[in-house]
Coordinates of C-alpha atoms and ligand atoms in Angstrom, one line a residue:
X1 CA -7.4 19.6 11.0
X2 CA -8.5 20.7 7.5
X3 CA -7.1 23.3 5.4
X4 CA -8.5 26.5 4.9
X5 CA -10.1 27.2 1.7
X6 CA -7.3 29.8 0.7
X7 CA -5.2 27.4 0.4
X8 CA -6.9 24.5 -1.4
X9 CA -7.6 26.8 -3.9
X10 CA -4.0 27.7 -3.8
X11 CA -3.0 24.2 -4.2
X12 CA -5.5 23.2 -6.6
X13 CA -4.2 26.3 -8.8
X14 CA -0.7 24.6 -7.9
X15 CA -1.9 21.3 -9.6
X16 CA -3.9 23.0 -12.4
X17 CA -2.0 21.6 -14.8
X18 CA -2.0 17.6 -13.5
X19 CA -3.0 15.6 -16.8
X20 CA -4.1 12.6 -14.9
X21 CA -5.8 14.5 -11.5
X22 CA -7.4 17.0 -13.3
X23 CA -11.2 16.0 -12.6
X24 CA -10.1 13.8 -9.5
X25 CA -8.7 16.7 -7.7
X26 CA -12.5 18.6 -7.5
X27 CA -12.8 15.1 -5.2
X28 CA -10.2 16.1 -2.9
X29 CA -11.1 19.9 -2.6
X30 CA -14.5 19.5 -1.8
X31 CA -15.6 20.3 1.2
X32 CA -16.5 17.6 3.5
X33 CA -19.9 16.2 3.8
X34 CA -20.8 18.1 0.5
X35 CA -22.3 14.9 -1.8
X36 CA -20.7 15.3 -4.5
X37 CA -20.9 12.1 -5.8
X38 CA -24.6 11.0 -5.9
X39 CA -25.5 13.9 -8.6
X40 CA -22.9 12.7 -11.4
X41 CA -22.8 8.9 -10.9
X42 CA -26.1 7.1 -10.9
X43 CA -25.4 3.4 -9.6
X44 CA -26.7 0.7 -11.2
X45 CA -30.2 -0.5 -10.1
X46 CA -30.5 2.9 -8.4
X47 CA -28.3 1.1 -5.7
X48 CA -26.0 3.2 -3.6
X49 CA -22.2 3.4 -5.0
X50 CA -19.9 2.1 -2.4
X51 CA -18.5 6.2 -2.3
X52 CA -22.1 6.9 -1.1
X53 CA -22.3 3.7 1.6
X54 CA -19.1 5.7 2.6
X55 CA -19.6 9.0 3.0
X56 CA -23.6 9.4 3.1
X57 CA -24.6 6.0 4.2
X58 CA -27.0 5.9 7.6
X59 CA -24.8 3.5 10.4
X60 CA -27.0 0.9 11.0
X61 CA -25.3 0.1 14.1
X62 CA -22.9 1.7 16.9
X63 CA -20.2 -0.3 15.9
X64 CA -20.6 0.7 12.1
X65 CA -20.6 4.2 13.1
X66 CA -17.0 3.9 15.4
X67 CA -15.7 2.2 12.4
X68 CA -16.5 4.7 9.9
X69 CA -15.2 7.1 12.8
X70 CA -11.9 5.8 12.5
X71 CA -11.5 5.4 9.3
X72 CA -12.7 9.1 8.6
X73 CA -9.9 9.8 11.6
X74 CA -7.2 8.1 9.5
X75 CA -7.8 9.7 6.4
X76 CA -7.8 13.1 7.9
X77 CA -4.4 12.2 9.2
X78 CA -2.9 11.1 5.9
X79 CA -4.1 14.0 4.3
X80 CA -2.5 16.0 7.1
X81 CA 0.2 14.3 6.8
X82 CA 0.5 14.8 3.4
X83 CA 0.4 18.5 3.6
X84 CA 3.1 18.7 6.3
X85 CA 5.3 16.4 4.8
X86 CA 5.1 16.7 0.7
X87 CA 6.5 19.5 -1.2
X88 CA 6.6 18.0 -4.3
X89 CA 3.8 17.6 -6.4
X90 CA 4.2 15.7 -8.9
X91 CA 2.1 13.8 -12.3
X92 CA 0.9 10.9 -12.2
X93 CA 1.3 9.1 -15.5
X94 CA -0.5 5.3 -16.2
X95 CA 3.0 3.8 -15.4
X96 CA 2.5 5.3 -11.6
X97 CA -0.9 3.1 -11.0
X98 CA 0.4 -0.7 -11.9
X99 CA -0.8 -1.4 -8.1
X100 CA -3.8 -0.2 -8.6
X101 CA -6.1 -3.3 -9.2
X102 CA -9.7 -2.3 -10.6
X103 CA -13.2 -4.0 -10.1
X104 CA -15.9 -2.5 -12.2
X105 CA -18.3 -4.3 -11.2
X106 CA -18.6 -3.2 -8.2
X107 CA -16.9 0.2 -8.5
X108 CA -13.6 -0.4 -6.2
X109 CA -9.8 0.2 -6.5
X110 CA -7.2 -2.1 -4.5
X111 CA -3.8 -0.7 -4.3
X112 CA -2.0 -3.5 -3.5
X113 CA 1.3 -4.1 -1.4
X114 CA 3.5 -7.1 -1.3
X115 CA 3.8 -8.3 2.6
X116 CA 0.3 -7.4 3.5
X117 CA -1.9 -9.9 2.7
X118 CA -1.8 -9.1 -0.8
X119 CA -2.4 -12.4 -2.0
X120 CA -5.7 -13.2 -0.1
X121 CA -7.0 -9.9 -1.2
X122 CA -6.5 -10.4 -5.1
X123 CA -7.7 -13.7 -4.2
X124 CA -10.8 -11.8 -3.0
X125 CA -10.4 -9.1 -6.0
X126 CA -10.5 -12.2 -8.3
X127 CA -13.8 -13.6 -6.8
X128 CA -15.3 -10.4 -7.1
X129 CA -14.4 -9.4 -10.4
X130 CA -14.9 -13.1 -11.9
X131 CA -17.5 -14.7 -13.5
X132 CA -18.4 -17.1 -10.7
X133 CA -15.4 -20.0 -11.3
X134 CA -14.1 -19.4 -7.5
X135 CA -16.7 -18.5 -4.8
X136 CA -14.2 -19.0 -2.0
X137 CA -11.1 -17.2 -2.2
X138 CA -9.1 -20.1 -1.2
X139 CA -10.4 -21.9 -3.6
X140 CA -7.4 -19.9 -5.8
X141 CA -3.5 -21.5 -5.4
X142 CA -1.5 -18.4 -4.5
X143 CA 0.1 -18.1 -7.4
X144 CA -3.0 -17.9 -9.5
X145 CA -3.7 -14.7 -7.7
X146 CA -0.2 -12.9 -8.8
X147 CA -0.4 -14.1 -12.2
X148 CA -0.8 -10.9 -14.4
X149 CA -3.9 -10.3 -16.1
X150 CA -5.8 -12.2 -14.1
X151 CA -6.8 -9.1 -12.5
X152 CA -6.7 -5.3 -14.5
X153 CA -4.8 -2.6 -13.4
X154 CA -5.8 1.2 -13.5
X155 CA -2.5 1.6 -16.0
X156 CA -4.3 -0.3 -18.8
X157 CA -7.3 1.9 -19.3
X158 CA -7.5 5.3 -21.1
X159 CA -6.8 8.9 -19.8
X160 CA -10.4 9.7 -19.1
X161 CA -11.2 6.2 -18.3
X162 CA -8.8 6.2 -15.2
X163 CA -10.1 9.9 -14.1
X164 CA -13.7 8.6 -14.5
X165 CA -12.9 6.0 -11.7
X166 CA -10.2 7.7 -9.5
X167 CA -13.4 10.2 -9.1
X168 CA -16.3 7.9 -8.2
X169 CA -14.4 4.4 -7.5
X170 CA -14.2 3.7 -3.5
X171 CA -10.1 3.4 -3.3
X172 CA -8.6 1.6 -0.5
X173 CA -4.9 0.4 0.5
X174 CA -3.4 -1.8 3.4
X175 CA -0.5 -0.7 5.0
X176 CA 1.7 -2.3 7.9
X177 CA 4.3 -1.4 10.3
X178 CA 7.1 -0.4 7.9
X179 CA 9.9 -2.0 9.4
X180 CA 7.7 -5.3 10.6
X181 CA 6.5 -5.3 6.8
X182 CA 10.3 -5.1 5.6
X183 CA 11.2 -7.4 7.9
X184 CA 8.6 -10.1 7.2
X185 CA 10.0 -9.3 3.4
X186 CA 13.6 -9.7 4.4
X187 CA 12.5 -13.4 6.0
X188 CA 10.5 -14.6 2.9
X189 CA 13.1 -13.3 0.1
X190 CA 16.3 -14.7 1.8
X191 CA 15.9 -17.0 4.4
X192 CA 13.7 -19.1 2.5
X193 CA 15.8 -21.6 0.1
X194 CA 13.3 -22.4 -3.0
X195 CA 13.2 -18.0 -3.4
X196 CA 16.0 -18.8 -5.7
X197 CA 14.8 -16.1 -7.8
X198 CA 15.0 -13.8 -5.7
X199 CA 18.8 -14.7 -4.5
X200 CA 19.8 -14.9 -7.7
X201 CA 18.4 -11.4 -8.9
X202 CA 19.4 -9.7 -6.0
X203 CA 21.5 -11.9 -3.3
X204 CA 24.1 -11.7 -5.3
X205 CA 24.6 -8.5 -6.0
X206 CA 24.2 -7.4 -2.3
X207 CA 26.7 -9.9 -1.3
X208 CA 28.9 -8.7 -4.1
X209 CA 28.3 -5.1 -2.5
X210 CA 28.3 -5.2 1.0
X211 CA 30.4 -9.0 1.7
X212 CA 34.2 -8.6 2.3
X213 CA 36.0 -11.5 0.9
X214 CA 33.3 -13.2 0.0
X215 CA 32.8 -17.2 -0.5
X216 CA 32.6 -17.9 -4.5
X217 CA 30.2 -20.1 -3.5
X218 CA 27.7 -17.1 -1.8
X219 CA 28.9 -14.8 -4.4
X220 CA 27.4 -17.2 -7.2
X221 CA 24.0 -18.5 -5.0
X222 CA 23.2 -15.1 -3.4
X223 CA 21.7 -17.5 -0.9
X224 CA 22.4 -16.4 2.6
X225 CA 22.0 -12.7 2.4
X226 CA 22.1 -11.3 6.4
X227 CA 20.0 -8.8 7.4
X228 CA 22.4 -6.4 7.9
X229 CA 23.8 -6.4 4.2
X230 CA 19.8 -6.5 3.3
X231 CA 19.5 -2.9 4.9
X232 CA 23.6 -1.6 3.6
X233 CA 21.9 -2.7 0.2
X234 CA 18.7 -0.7 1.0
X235 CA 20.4 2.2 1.9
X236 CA 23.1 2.5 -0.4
X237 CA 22.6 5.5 -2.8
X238 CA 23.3 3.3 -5.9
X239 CA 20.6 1.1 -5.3
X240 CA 17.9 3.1 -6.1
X241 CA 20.1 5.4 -8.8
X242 CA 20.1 2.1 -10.7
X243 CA 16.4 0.6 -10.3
X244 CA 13.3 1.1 -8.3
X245 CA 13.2 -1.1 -5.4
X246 CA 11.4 -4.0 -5.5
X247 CA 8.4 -3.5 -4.6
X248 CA 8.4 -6.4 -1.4
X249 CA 10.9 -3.4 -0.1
X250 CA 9.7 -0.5 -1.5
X251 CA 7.4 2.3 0.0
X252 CA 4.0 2.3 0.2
X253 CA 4.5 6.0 -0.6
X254 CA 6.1 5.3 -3.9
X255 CA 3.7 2.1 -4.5
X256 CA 0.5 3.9 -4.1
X257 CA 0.9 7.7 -4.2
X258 CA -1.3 7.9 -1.0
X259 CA -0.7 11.9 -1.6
X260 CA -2.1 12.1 -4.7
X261 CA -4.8 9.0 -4.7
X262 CA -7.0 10.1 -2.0
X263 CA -7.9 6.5 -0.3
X264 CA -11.2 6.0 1.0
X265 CA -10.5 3.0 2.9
X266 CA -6.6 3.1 4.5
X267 CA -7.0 -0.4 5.7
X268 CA -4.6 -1.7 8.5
X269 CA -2.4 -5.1 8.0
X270 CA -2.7 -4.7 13.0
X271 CA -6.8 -4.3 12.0
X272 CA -6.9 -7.0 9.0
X273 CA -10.1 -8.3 9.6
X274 CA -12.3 -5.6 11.0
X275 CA -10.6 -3.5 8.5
X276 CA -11.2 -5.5 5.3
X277 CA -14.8 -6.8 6.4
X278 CA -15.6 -2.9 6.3
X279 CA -14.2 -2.9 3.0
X280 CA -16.5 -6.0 1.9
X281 CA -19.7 -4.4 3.8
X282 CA -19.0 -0.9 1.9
X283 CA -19.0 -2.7 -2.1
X284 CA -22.6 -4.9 -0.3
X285 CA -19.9 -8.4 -0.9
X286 CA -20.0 -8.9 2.8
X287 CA -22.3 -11.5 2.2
X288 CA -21.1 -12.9 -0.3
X289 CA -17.7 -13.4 -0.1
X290 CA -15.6 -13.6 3.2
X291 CA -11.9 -12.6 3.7
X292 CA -9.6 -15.3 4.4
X293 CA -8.1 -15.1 8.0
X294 CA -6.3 -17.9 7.9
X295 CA -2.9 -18.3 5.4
X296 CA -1.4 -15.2 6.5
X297 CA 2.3 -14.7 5.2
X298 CA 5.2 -14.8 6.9
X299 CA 4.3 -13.6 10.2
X300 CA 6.4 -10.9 12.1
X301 CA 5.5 -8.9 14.9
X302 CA 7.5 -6.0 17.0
X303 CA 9.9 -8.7 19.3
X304 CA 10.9 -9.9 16.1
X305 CA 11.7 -6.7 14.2
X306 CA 13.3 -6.0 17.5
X307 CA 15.8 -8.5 17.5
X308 CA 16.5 -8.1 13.7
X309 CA 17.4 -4.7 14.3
X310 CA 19.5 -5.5 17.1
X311 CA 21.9 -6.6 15.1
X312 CA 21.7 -2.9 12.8
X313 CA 24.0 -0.3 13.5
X314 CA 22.4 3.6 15.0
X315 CA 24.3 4.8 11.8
X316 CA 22.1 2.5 9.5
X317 CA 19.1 2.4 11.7
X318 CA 19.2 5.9 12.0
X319 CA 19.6 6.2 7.5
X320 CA 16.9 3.1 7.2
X321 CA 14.3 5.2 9.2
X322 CA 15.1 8.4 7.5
X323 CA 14.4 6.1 4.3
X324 CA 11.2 4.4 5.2
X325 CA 9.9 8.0 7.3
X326 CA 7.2 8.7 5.2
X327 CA 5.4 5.5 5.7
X328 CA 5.5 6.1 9.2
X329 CA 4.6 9.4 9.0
X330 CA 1.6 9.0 6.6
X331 CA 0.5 6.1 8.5
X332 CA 0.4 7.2 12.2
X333 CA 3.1 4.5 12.9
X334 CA 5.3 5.6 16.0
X335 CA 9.0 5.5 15.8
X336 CA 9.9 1.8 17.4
X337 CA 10.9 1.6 20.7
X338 CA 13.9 -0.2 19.6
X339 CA 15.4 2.0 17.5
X340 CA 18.8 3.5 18.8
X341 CA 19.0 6.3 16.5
X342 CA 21.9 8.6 18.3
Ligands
NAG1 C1 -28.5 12.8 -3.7 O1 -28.9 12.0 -2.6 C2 -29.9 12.6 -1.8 C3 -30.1 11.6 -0.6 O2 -29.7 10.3 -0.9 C4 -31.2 12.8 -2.6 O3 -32.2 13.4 -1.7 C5 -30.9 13.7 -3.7 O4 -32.0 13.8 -4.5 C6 -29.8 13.1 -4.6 N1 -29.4 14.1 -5.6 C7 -29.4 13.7 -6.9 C8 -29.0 14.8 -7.8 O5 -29.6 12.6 -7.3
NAG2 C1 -2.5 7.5 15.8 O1 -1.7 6.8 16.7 C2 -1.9 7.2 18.0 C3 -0.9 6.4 18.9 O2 -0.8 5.1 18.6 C4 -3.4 6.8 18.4 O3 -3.6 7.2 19.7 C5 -4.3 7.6 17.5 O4 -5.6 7.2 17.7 C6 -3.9 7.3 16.0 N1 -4.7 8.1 15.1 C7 -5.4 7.6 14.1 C8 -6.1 8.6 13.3 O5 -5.3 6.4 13.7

């Protein structure tokens, strides 16, 4: 599974000129198990840092250990992944880490990504970071927890400020199925009427794009987008020439650099509670705060992104897969049955 030291020092002599990885990138190379984080960072009150809880805590129970287990098992696949599949290297400037929302009091770093469960979890950053207004996440209206700067993002600190806590901050990241995440996207953006917003921005452009003789009336409300223009829209070259995606569409790959941030905690959207009460237990909140399981989003599940896709071309389903690939890849998600790709 892990790379031979010939060639971590290759790469790292690769990256040797990273402005922003610089110091973080000794994190990645180092060999595993080697404690490289208690000597630099002593935590406040002499208390473990949530890296240590991590990666030299004692499992105080059977199911604690099979957890940690799995989550060690995932990250050595994204790395793994990661090797296989990258070429590129690239920098990351402060622009590149907008998603990456920061708690310093208790040293953690939530990339976040629309469509899976993004809003109870800054509801959840929010409690942690805050002074003590909202003990219970839900205690926060939804749209309190996307206002910006309610919570701060990695971007707004300094160079050495964001190396300082890329190194010694626990990182973690939900992902979901790509194409029942994009779907559950595609249901709340177009189907819903109040996303007027949203039609407007970008309904009526797709229609405008992808609608022969169009209705004035759709081509001015953008209101009743179809999937199928949704994914002609996605995978038209122009669209991303022009902007980035939006990022209820766009990849987690491109939202969260999981090739260059090295997550500690790749959370999973299938796993949502196990997977973020870990994340709780790892910072010592799980006491104090719980993760909302009710108030999940739009819900979408396989027969569903099933019978969307039905509807899909192979040509497009086969150039939509080839566009979300990397999410699958880096995630250990399996091609869907569905898919007619020939
Ligand atoms: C690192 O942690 C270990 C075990 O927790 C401890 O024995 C050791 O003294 C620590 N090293 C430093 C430099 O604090
Ligand atoms: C990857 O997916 C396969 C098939 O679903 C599963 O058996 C395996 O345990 C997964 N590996 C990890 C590291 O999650």
């Amino acid at each position: 599974m892990r790379m031979p030291r010939g060639g971590r020092v290759f790469l790292a002599m690769c990256l040797g000129s990273l402005f922003i990885l610089v110091l973080y990138f000794q994190s990645i190379t180092r060999p595993a198990g080697e404690p490289s984080v208690n000597k630099s960072i002593p935590h406040a009150k002499g208390r473990r840092s949530p890296l240590q809880t991590l990666y030299n805590g004692d499992p105080q129970s059977e199911l604690w250990l099979s957890q940690k287990l799995s989550l060690q098992d995932r990250r050595d696949l994204l790395e793994e992944a990661c090797l296989t599949h990258t070429r590129k290297r690239r920098v990351l400037s402060p622009e590149d880490l907008r998603h990456l929302i920061v708690d310093d009091k208790h040293s953690l770093i939530y990339c976040y990504v629309p469509k899976v469960a993004c809003t109870n979890w800054k509801r959840v950053m929010m409690v942690l970071t805050g002074d003590g207004r909202y003990s219970d996440p839900l205690d926060i209206p939804a749209n309190e927890a996307h206002v910006t700067g309610n919570l701060r993002t990695l971007s707004e600190y300094t160079v050495s400020e964001i190396n300082q806590r890329l190194r010694t901050y626990l990182k973690f990241v939900f992902v979901r199925e790509p194409f029942e995440r994009l779907v559950s996207a595609y249901r709340n953006k177009f189907t819903r009427s109040y996303n007027t917003a949203f039609h407007k921005r970008y309904g009526t452009k797709i229609i405008r794009r992808h609608r022969a003789d169009a209705e004035p009336d759709a081509l001015e409300k953008g209101s009743d987008v179809s999937f199928q223009e949704f994914v002609q829209y996605l995978v038209d070259p122009r669209t991303q020439r022009e902007e980035p995606f939006n990022e209820h569409w766009e990849r987690v790959h491109s939202l969260c650099h999981p090739c260059l941030i090295h997550y500690d905690v790749v959370g999973k959207y299938e796993t949502l509670e196990p997977d973020a009460q870990a994340v709780l237990r790892l910072i010592g909140a799980d006491g104090a705060v719980r993760f909302p399981t009710s108030g999940k989003s739009t819900r979408t599940d396989g027969d569903m992104s099933a019978r969307f896709f039905n509807d899909i071309s192979p040509f497009y389903q086969r150039k939509l897969f080839n566009l979300y690939r990397m999410d699958f890849l880096l995630f250990n998600y399996s091609t869907p049955q569905y898919l007619r790709t020939q």
